[in-house]
CSV table of C-alpha atoms and ligand atoms in Angstrom, one decimal:
chain,number,residue,atom,x,y,z
A,1,UNK,CA,-2.1,2.6,1.7
A,2,UNK,CA,-4.0,-0.6,1.5
A,3,UNK,CA,-1.1,-2.9,1.6
A,4,UNK,CA,-2.7,-6.1,0.6
A,5,UNK,CA,-1.5,-9.5,1.7
A,6,UNK,CA,-2.5,-13.0,1.0
A,7,UNK,CA,-3.5,-13.7,4.6
A,8,UNK,CA,-6.8,-15.4,5.4
A,9,UNK,CA,-7.8,-11.9,6.5
A,10,UNK,CA,-8.2,-10.7,2.9
A,11,UNK,CA,-10.9,-13.3,2.3
A,12,UNK,CA,-12.5,-13.0,5.7
A,13,UNK,CA,-15.1,-10.5,4.7
A,14,UNK,CA,-16.8,-12.9,2.2
A,15,UNK,CA,-20.4,-13.6,3.2
A,16,UNK,CA,-19.8,-17.3,2.8
A,17,UNK,CA,-17.1,-17.3,5.4
A,18,UNK,CA,-19.0,-15.0,7.7
A,19,UNK,CA,-22.1,-17.1,7.8
A,20,UNK,CA,-22.7,-18.5,11.2
A,21,UNK,CA,-19.8,-16.4,12.7
A,22,UNK,CA,-20.6,-14.9,16.0
A,23,UNK,CA,-19.9,-11.1,16.0
A,24,UNK,CA,-19.5,-8.9,19.0
A,25,UNK,CA,-21.8,-6.3,17.4
A,26,UNK,CA,-22.9,-5.7,13.8
A,27,UNK,CA,-20.3,-3.8,11.9
A,28,UNK,CA,-21.0,-1.1,9.3
A,29,UNK,CA,-21.0,-2.0,5.6
A,30,UNK,CA,-20.3,0.7,3.2
A,31,UNK,CA,-22.9,0.8,0.3
A,32,UNK,CA,-20.0,0.9,-2.2
A,33,UNK,CA,-18.0,-2.0,-0.7
A,34,UNK,CA,-18.8,-4.6,-3.3
A,35,UNK,CA,-17.2,-2.5,-6.1
A,36,UNK,CA,-14.7,-0.4,-4.3
A,37,UNK,CA,-12.6,-3.1,-2.7
A,38,UNK,CA,-10.6,-0.6,-0.7
A,39,UNK,CA,-11.8,-2.0,2.7
A,40,UNK,CA,-11.2,-5.7,2.9
A,41,UNK,CA,-12.8,-5.9,6.4
A,42,UNK,CA,-16.3,-4.6,5.6
A,43,UNK,CA,-19.0,-6.0,7.8
A,44,UNK,CA,-16.5,-7.2,10.4
A,45,UNK,CA,-16.6,-5.7,13.9
A,46,UNK,CA,-13.5,-3.6,14.7
A,47,UNK,CA,-12.3,-5.8,17.5
A,48,UNK,CA,-12.4,-8.8,15.2
A,49,UNK,CA,-10.5,-6.9,12.6
A,50,UNK,CA,-7.7,-6.4,15.2
A,51,UNK,CA,-7.8,-10.1,16.1
A,52,UNK,CA,-7.3,-11.0,12.5
A,53,UNK,CA,-4.4,-8.6,12.0
A,54,UNK,CA,-2.9,-9.9,15.2
A,55,UNK,CA,-3.2,-13.5,14.0
A,56,UNK,CA,-1.6,-12.7,10.6
A,57,UNK,CA,1.3,-10.9,12.3
A,58,UNK,CA,1.8,-13.8,14.6
A,59,UNK,CA,1.8,-16.3,11.7
A,60,UNK,CA,4.3,-14.2,9.8
A,61,UNK,CA,6.6,-12.9,12.5
A,62,UNK,CA,6.5,-15.0,15.6
A,63,UNK,CA,9.5,-17.0,14.6
A,64,UNK,CA,11.5,-13.8,15.3
A,65,UNK,CA,10.0,-13.0,18.7
A,66,UNK,CA,6.7,-12.5,20.5
A,67,UNK,CA,4.2,-10.2,18.9
A,68,UNK,CA,2.7,-7.6,21.3
A,69,UNK,CA,-1.0,-6.9,21.1
A,70,UNK,CA,-1.9,-4.6,18.2
A,71,UNK,CA,-2.7,-1.0,19.1
A,72,UNK,CA,-6.1,-0.3,17.8
A,73,UNK,CA,-7.9,3.1,17.1
A,74,UNK,CA,-10.5,4.5,19.5
A,75,UNK,CA,-12.7,5.8,16.8
A,76,UNK,CA,-11.7,4.0,13.6
A,77,UNK,CA,-13.6,6.1,11.1
A,78,UNK,CA,-12.8,8.9,8.6
A,79,UNK,CA,-9.1,8.9,9.6
A,80,UNK,CA,-7.8,9.2,6.1
A,81,UNK,CA,-6.4,12.7,5.6
A,82,UNK,CA,-5.5,12.2,2.0
A,83,UNK,CA,-8.6,11.7,-0.2
A,84,UNK,CA,-8.4,11.0,-3.9
A,85,UNK,CA,-11.2,11.1,-6.5
A,86,UNK,CA,-10.8,10.2,-10.1
A,87,UNK,CA,-13.3,12.0,-12.4
A,88,UNK,CA,-15.1,10.6,-15.4
A,89,UNK,CA,-18.6,10.1,-16.9
A,90,UNK,CA,-21.0,7.2,-16.8
A,91,UNK,CA,-22.8,5.9,-19.8
A,92,UNK,CA,-25.6,8.4,-19.2
A,93,UNK,CA,-23.0,11.2,-19.4
A,94,UNK,CA,-23.4,11.9,-15.6
A,95,UNK,CA,-20.2,13.1,-13.9
A,96,UNK,CA,-18.9,10.4,-11.6
A,97,UNK,CA,-16.0,10.6,-9.2
A,98,UNK,CA,-14.5,8.3,-6.6
A,99,UNK,CA,-11.9,5.6,-6.2
A,100,UNK,CA,-11.0,3.0,-8.9
A,101,UNK,CA,-12.6,-0.4,-8.7
A,102,UNK,CA,-10.0,-2.9,-7.5
A,103,UNK,CA,-7.3,-3.7,-10.1
A,104,UNK,CA,-9.0,-1.6,-12.7
A,105,UNK,CA,-9.6,2.0,-14.0
A,106,UNK,CA,-13.3,1.8,-13.6
A,107,UNK,CA,-14.4,4.6,-11.3
A,108,UNK,CA,-16.6,3.7,-8.3
A,109,UNK,CA,-19.0,6.7,-7.9
A,110,UNK,CA,-18.9,6.8,-4.2
A,111,UNK,CA,-20.4,9.7,-2.3
A,112,UNK,CA,-19.7,8.2,1.2
A,113,UNK,CA,-16.7,6.4,2.6
A,114,UNK,CA,-16.1,4.9,6.1
A,115,UNK,CA,-12.5,5.9,6.2
A,116,UNK,CA,-12.0,9.1,4.2
A,117,UNK,CA,-12.1,12.6,5.9
A,118,UNK,CA,-15.7,13.8,5.7
A,119,UNK,CA,-14.9,17.4,4.9
A,120,UNK,CA,-12.7,16.3,2.0
A,121,UNK,CA,-15.5,14.1,0.7
A,122,UNK,CA,-18.0,17.0,0.9
A,123,UNK,CA,-15.7,19.3,-1.0
A,124,UNK,CA,-15.4,16.7,-3.8
A,125,UNK,CA,-19.1,16.7,-4.1
A,126,UNK,CA,-19.2,20.5,-4.5
A,127,UNK,CA,-16.5,20.2,-7.2
A,128,UNK,CA,-18.6,17.6,-9.0
A,129,UNK,CA,-21.6,19.9,-9.0
A,130,UNK,CA,-19.5,23.0,-10.0
A,131,UNK,CA,-17.8,21.0,-12.8
A,132,UNK,CA,-21.3,20.4,-14.2
A,133,UNK,CA,-22.5,24.0,-13.7
A,134,UNK,CA,-19.4,25.5,-15.3
A,135,UNK,CA,-19.4,22.9,-18.2
A,136,UNK,CA,-15.9,21.9,-17.3
A,137,UNK,CA,-14.8,19.1,-19.6
A,138,UNK,CA,-14.2,15.9,-17.7
A,139,UNK,CA,-11.1,13.8,-18.8
A,140,UNK,CA,-11.9,10.7,-20.8
A,141,UNK,CA,-9.2,8.1,-20.2
A,142,UNK,CA,-10.1,6.1,-23.3
A,143,UNK,CA,-9.2,8.8,-25.8
A,144,UNK,CA,-7.3,11.3,-23.7
A,145,UNK,CA,-9.7,14.2,-24.2
A,146,UNK,CA,-11.2,16.6,-21.6
A,147,UNK,CA,-9.6,18.5,-18.7
A,148,UNK,CA,-10.5,17.6,-15.1
A,149,UNK,CA,-8.8,14.2,-14.2
A,150,UNK,CA,-8.6,14.0,-10.5
A,151,UNK,CA,-9.1,15.8,-7.2
A,152,UNK,CA,-6.7,15.2,-4.4
A,153,UNK,CA,-7.4,16.7,-1.0
A,154,UNK,CA,-5.1,16.8,2.0
A,155,UNK,CA,-6.4,17.8,5.4
A,156,UNK,CA,-4.5,18.8,8.5
A,157,UNK,CA,-5.8,16.8,11.5
A,158,UNK,CA,-4.8,19.4,14.2
A,159,UNK,CA,-4.6,22.5,12.0
A,160,UNK,CA,-7.9,21.9,10.2
A,161,UNK,CA,-6.2,23.3,7.0
A,162,UNK,CA,-7.4,21.9,3.7
A,163,UNK,CA,-5.5,21.8,0.5
A,164,UNK,CA,-7.4,21.0,-2.8
A,165,UNK,CA,-5.3,19.8,-5.8
A,166,UNK,CA,-7.2,19.9,-9.1
A,167,UNK,CA,-5.4,17.7,-11.5
A,168,UNK,CA,-6.0,18.9,-15.1
A,169,UNK,CA,-5.0,17.4,-18.4
A,170,UNK,CA,-3.7,20.8,-19.7
A,171,UNK,CA,-3.1,24.4,-18.6
A,172,UNK,CA,-6.3,25.4,-20.5
A,173,UNK,CA,-9.0,25.9,-17.8
A,174,UNK,CA,-11.9,28.1,-19.0
A,175,UNK,CA,-13.4,30.3,-16.2
A,176,UNK,CA,-10.7,29.1,-13.8
A,177,UNK,CA,-10.9,32.2,-11.6
A,178,UNK,CA,-14.6,32.0,-11.3
A,179,UNK,CA,-14.6,28.3,-10.7
A,180,UNK,CA,-12.1,28.6,-7.8
A,181,UNK,CA,-13.9,31.7,-6.4
A,182,UNK,CA,-17.2,29.8,-6.3
A,183,UNK,CA,-15.5,26.7,-4.8
A,184,UNK,CA,-14.0,28.8,-2.0
A,185,UNK,CA,-17.3,30.7,-1.5
A,186,UNK,CA,-19.1,27.4,-1.0
A,187,UNK,CA,-16.3,25.7,1.0
A,188,UNK,CA,-14.6,28.5,3.1
A,189,UNK,CA,-12.8,25.8,5.1
A,190,UNK,CA,-10.5,25.4,2.1
A,191,UNK,CA,-7.1,27.0,2.8
A,192,UNK,CA,-5.3,26.4,-0.4
A,193,UNK,CA,-6.0,25.4,-4.1
A,194,UNK,CA,-3.2,24.0,-6.3
A,195,UNK,CA,-3.6,23.2,-10.0
A,196,UNK,CA,-1.5,20.2,-11.1
A,197,UNK,CA,-1.0,19.5,-14.8
A,198,UNK,CA,-0.9,15.9,-15.8
A,199,UNK,CA,-1.1,15.5,-19.6
A,200,UNK,CA,0.4,12.0,-19.8
A,201,UNK,CA,-1.5,8.8,-20.4
A,202,UNK,CA,-0.5,7.4,-17.1
A,203,UNK,CA,-2.0,5.9,-14.0
A,204,UNK,CA,0.1,8.3,-11.8
A,205,UNK,CA,-2.3,10.9,-10.3
A,206,UNK,CA,0.0,13.9,-10.2
A,207,UNK,CA,1.9,15.4,-13.1
A,208,UNK,CA,5.3,17.2,-12.8
A,209,UNK,CA,4.0,20.8,-13.2
A,210,UNK,CA,1.9,22.6,-10.6
A,211,UNK,CA,1.1,26.1,-9.4
A,212,UNK,CA,-0.8,27.6,-6.5
A,213,UNK,CA,-4.0,29.4,-7.3
A,214,UNK,CA,-5.1,30.2,-3.8
A,215,UNK,CA,-3.5,30.2,-0.4
A,216,UNK,CA,0.0,28.8,0.5
A,217,UNK,CA,0.2,25.7,-1.7
A,218,UNK,CA,0.7,23.4,1.2
A,219,UNK,CA,-0.9,22.4,4.5
A,220,UNK,CA,0.5,22.3,8.0
A,221,UNK,CA,-0.2,19.7,10.6
A,222,UNK,CA,1.1,19.0,14.1
A,223,UNK,CA,2.3,15.6,15.3
A,224,UNK,CA,3.7,15.0,18.8
A,225,UNK,CA,3.9,18.7,19.4
A,226,UNK,CA,5.9,19.6,16.2
A,227,UNK,CA,4.3,21.5,13.3
A,228,UNK,CA,5.1,20.4,9.8
A,229,UNK,CA,4.6,21.9,6.4
A,230,UNK,CA,3.4,19.3,3.9
A,231,UNK,CA,3.7,19.9,0.1
A,232,UNK,CA,1.3,18.2,-2.4
A,233,UNK,CA,3.9,15.6,-3.3
A,234,UNK,CA,5.5,14.9,0.0
A,235,UNK,CA,4.6,11.7,1.9
A,236,UNK,CA,2.6,12.2,5.0
A,237,UNK,CA,1.1,9.4,7.1
A,238,UNK,CA,-2.6,9.1,6.2
A,239,UNK,CA,-3.8,8.5,9.8
A,240,UNK,CA,-2.4,11.3,12.1
A,241,UNK,CA,-4.1,10.0,15.3
A,242,UNK,CA,-2.4,6.6,15.0
A,243,UNK,CA,0.9,8.1,13.8
A,244,UNK,CA,1.3,9.9,17.1
A,245,UNK,CA,0.9,6.5,18.9
A,246,UNK,CA,3.3,4.9,16.4
A,247,UNK,CA,6.1,7.4,16.9
A,248,UNK,CA,5.7,7.5,20.7
A,249,UNK,CA,5.9,3.7,20.8
A,250,UNK,CA,8.9,3.5,18.5
A,251,UNK,CA,10.8,6.0,20.6
A,252,UNK,CA,9.8,4.1,23.8
A,253,UNK,CA,11.1,0.9,22.3
A,254,UNK,CA,14.5,2.5,21.3
A,255,UNK,CA,15.1,3.3,25.0
A,256,UNK,CA,17.2,6.3,24.1
A,257,UNK,CA,19.7,7.9,26.6
A,258,UNK,CA,20.2,11.3,25.1
A,259,UNK,CA,23.7,10.7,23.9
A,260,UNK,CA,23.0,8.9,20.6
A,261,UNK,CA,23.6,9.7,17.0
A,262,UNK,CA,20.6,8.5,15.1
A,263,UNK,CA,19.8,7.9,11.4
A,264,UNK,CA,16.2,8.6,10.3
A,265,UNK,CA,16.2,6.7,7.0
A,266,UNK,CA,13.3,7.1,4.5
A,267,UNK,CA,12.5,10.2,6.4
A,268,UNK,CA,9.8,11.9,4.3
A,269,UNK,CA,9.2,15.4,5.6
A,270,UNK,CA,11.3,14.6,8.7
A,271,UNK,CA,8.6,13.6,11.2
A,272,UNK,CA,10.3,10.7,12.9
A,273,UNK,CA,13.7,12.4,13.0
A,274,UNK,CA,12.3,15.6,14.5
A,275,UNK,CA,10.3,13.7,17.0
A,276,UNK,CA,13.4,11.8,18.0
A,277,UNK,CA,15.7,14.9,18.0
A,278,UNK,CA,14.5,15.9,21.4
A,279,UNK,CA,15.7,12.6,22.9
A,280,UNK,CA,19.2,12.3,21.3
A,281,UNK,CA,22.4,14.1,20.6
A,282,UNK,CA,22.1,14.2,16.8
A,283,UNK,CA,19.8,13.1,14.0
A,284,UNK,CA,20.8,12.4,10.4
A,285,UNK,CA,17.7,12.2,8.1
A,286,UNK,CA,17.9,10.9,4.5
A,287,UNK,CA,15.2,10.9,1.9
A,288,UNK,CA,15.1,10.8,-1.9
A,289,UNK,CA,12.0,13.0,-2.7
A,290,UNK,CA,13.4,16.5,-3.1
A,291,UNK,CA,10.0,18.2,-2.3
A,292,UNK,CA,9.9,16.2,1.0
A,293,UNK,CA,13.5,17.2,1.8
A,294,UNK,CA,12.8,20.9,1.2
A,295,UNK,CA,9.8,20.5,3.6
A,296,UNK,CA,11.9,18.7,6.1
A,297,UNK,CA,14.6,21.5,6.1
A,298,UNK,CA,12.0,24.2,6.5
A,299,UNK,CA,10.3,22.2,9.2
A,300,UNK,CA,13.5,21.8,11.2
A,301,UNK,CA,14.1,25.6,11.0
A,302,UNK,CA,10.5,26.5,11.8
A,303,UNK,CA,10.5,24.3,14.9
A,304,UNK,CA,14.0,25.5,16.0
A,305,UNK,CA,15.4,21.9,15.8
A,306,UNK,CA,19.1,22.4,15.3
A,307,UNK,CA,20.5,18.9,16.0
A,308,UNK,CA,19.3,17.4,12.7
A,309,UNK,CA,21.0,17.2,9.3
A,310,UNK,CA,18.8,16.4,6.3
A,311,UNK,CA,20.2,14.8,3.2
A,312,UNK,CA,18.5,14.3,-0.2
A,313,UNK,CA,19.9,10.8,-1.2
A,314,UNK,CA,19.2,7.2,-1.5
A,315,UNK,CA,19.3,5.9,2.0
A,316,UNK,CA,21.3,2.7,1.3
A,317,UNK,CA,24.0,4.5,-0.8
A,318,UNK,CA,24.2,7.3,1.8
A,319,UNK,CA,24.7,4.8,4.7
A,320,UNK,CA,27.2,2.8,2.7
A,321,UNK,CA,29.3,6.0,2.2
A,322,UNK,CA,29.0,6.6,5.9
A,323,UNK,CA,30.4,3.2,6.6
A,324,UNK,CA,33.2,3.6,4.0
A,325,UNK,CA,34.2,6.8,5.8
A,326,UNK,CA,34.2,5.0,9.1
A,327,UNK,CA,31.4,7.2,10.4
A,328,UNK,CA,29.2,5.6,13.1
A,329,UNK,CA,25.7,5.8,14.5
A,330,UNK,CA,24.0,4.3,17.5
A,331,UNK,CA,20.4,3.8,16.4
A,332,UNK,CA,18.8,3.6,13.0
A,333,UNK,CA,15.1,4.4,12.6
A,334,UNK,CA,14.0,3.1,9.2
A,335,UNK,CA,10.6,3.5,7.6
A,336,UNK,CA,10.8,2.3,4.0
A,337,UNK,CA,7.9,2.2,1.5
A,338,UNK,CA,5.9,-1.0,1.0
A,339,UNK,CA,8.7,-2.6,-1.1
A,340,UNK,CA,10.9,-2.7,2.0
A,341,UNK,CA,14.6,-2.2,1.9
A,342,UNK,CA,17.2,-3.3,-0.7
A,343,UNK,CA,20.4,-5.2,-0.4
A,344,UNK,CA,22.6,-2.0,-0.3
A,345,UNK,CA,20.6,-0.7,2.6
A,346,UNK,CA,20.6,-3.9,4.6
A,347,UNK,CA,24.3,-4.5,4.0
A,348,UNK,CA,25.1,-0.9,5.1
A,349,UNK,CA,23.3,-1.6,8.4
A,350,UNK,CA,25.6,-4.6,8.8
A,351,UNK,CA,28.6,-2.4,8.2
A,352,UNK,CA,27.5,0.5,10.4
A,353,UNK,CA,26.4,-2.0,13.1
A,354,UNK,CA,24.3,0.4,15.2
A,355,UNK,CA,23.3,-1.1,18.6
A,356,UNK,CA,19.6,-0.8,17.7
A,357,UNK,CA,17.5,-0.7,14.6
A,358,UNK,CA,13.9,0.4,14.8
A,359,UNK,CA,12.2,-0.9,11.7
A,360,UNK,CA,8.8,0.7,11.0
A,361,UNK,CA,7.0,-1.1,8.2
A,362,UNK,CA,3.6,-0.8,6.4
A,363,UNK,CA,4.1,-4.2,4.7
A,364,UNK,CA,4.5,-7.2,7.0
A,365,UNK,CA,5.7,-9.4,4.1
A,366,UNK,CA,8.7,-7.3,3.1
A,367,UNK,CA,9.3,-6.7,6.8
A,368,UNK,CA,9.6,-10.5,7.3
A,369,UNK,CA,11.9,-10.8,4.3
A,370,UNK,CA,14.2,-8.0,5.6
A,371,UNK,CA,14.2,-9.3,9.2
A,372,UNK,CA,15.4,-12.6,7.9
A,373,UNK,CA,18.6,-10.9,6.6
A,374,UNK,CA,19.2,-8.8,9.8
A,375,UNK,CA,18.3,-11.6,12.3
A,376,UNK,CA,20.4,-14.2,10.5
A,377,UNK,CA,23.5,-12.0,10.4
A,378,UNK,CA,23.8,-9.9,13.5
A,379,UNK,CA,20.6,-8.8,15.3
A,380,UNK,CA,18.0,-10.2,17.6
A,381,UNK,CA,14.4,-9.1,17.6
A,382,UNK,CA,13.7,-7.6,21.0
A,383,UNK,CA,10.1,-6.4,20.3
A,384,UNK,CA,7.4,-6.6,17.6
A,385,UNK,CA,4.6,-4.0,18.0
A,386,UNK,CA,1.8,-3.9,15.4
A,387,UNK,CA,-0.2,-0.6,15.2
A,388,UNK,CA,-3.5,-0.3,13.3
A,389,UNK,CA,-3.0,2.6,11.1
A,390,UNK,CA,-5.5,1.5,8.5
A,391,UNK,CA,-8.8,0.3,10.1
A,392,UNK,CA,-11.2,-1.5,7.7
A,393,UNK,CA,-8.4,-2.3,5.3
A,394,UNK,CA,-6.0,-5.2,5.5
A,395,UNK,CA,-3.0,-2.9,6.0
A,396,UNK,CA,-0.9,-3.3,9.1
A,397,UNK,CA,1.9,-1.1,10.4
A,398,UNK,CA,4.5,-2.8,12.5
A,399,UNK,CA,7.4,-1.5,14.7
A,400,UNK,CA,10.2,-4.0,15.2
A,401,UNK,CA,13.1,-3.3,17.7
A,402,UNK,CA,16.3,-5.1,16.7
A,403,UNK,CA,19.2,-5.2,19.1
A,404,UNK,CA,22.8,-6.1,18.1
A,405,UNK,CA,23.7,-9.5,19.3
B,1,SAH,N1,9.3,8.4,7.8
B,1,SAH,C1,8.3,9.2,7.0
B,1,SAH,C2,8.1,8.7,5.6
B,1,SAH,C3,7.9,7.3,5.4
B,1,SAH,S1,7.3,6.8,3.7
B,1,SAH,C4,7.0,9.3,7.8
B,1,SAH,O1,6.8,8.6,8.8
B,1,SAH,O2,6.2,10.1,7.4
B,1,SAH,C5,8.7,6.3,2.9
B,1,SAH,C6,9.6,7.4,2.4
B,1,SAH,O3,10.7,6.9,1.8
B,1,SAH,C7,8.9,8.3,1.3
B,1,SAH,O4,9.0,9.7,1.7
B,1,SAH,C8,9.8,8.0,0.0
B,1,SAH,O5,10.0,9.2,-0.8
B,1,SAH,C9,11.1,7.6,0.7
B,1,SAH,N2,12.0,6.8,-0.1
B,1,SAH,C10,11.7,5.8,-1.0
B,1,SAH,N3,12.8,5.1,-1.4
B,1,SAH,C11,13.9,5.7,-0.8
B,1,SAH,C12,15.3,5.5,-0.8
B,1,SAH,N4,15.8,4.5,-1.6
B,1,SAH,N5,16.1,6.3,0.0
B,1,SAH,C13,15.5,7.2,0.7
B,1,SAH,N6,14.2,7.5,0.8
B,1,SAH,C14,13.4,6.7,0.1
């Protein structure tokens, strides 16, 4: 989430640089900031954070076109709907839980956070206490012993649903039923509990096996009027409030007429495609994660969206096959992970030659790299719209509208 970049912004929070700086009003500083490192903009007023992101985008992207003013968040706190806590013990044998210190596996025992959902944070504290009461063995990364490794919580912004995922090192979980019963008794807002088994010595949080202990095993949430099912492993934007603004702006920039065939590439659980579906003739969504694809298909059915086809495939290879079969499309919405797109994908755009490409990116650097290819070959950049999806961190989301020359 915290796509880091080497902009001056990343260093801007250092006290030395801030000395003498005039600030609009004092900004909050999280007590864990020094060790956590998750929020690069600690102590910087929100308006100033936006100015810095704007400056960075301008520096990186203005050679392609003018950069519109970044869309900020009205209440830039506790927006993160996916909250992770690694569990361990300190040298006094106390249970600690929180995020990892930057570039390390040392746990920052943080009880408060400016950006994480407060209900999720409170549930993690209850789990910490219950783990002690029940004598649940905490995983020790150094020698691979113990059971409880991580807690991952997903919360639905509109639905209020809360999914708790307990990541265990083995299927052995003494007093499991009692533990979960007590957890739900103390936190009745929890709607589902999933046990995930991760027995590998890996930095990945989730393992391959999981089963539902309580509730449905997923959460639902509503974005732009459409309700989605979100499984534990499916990607879902961490800031639902800003995601609605992001999608609305992206669709506005595409200036759709209603007759288009649209590709929604890197589609996750289908949120962009289904939001666009009401504005076009047909949507083709493509996504590699099979859990997300299953969610997307269910979501389309549950919302009675019939003009969308959802494929489990590599987006680039899928589009290359479309081009080879002389199929066409009018607009491509693409929303790749931080690594951006690959050559196969970019070349397939240049074969399909849609009249517009709406590139949504969470990493300005890979966006700039990919724009260089598209702008050099066939497209002009018609609009660049940054959106602040990640207040307090250096992350920036950007929508770019490309039009065929
Ligand atoms: N558009 C969605 C998801 C964006 S995140 C949303 O707004 O919620 C990027 C997604 O791309 C993830 O779901 C990831 O699984 C998927 N992905 C990564 N590489 C891919 C590839 N080569 N082809 C298709 N999908 C890919």
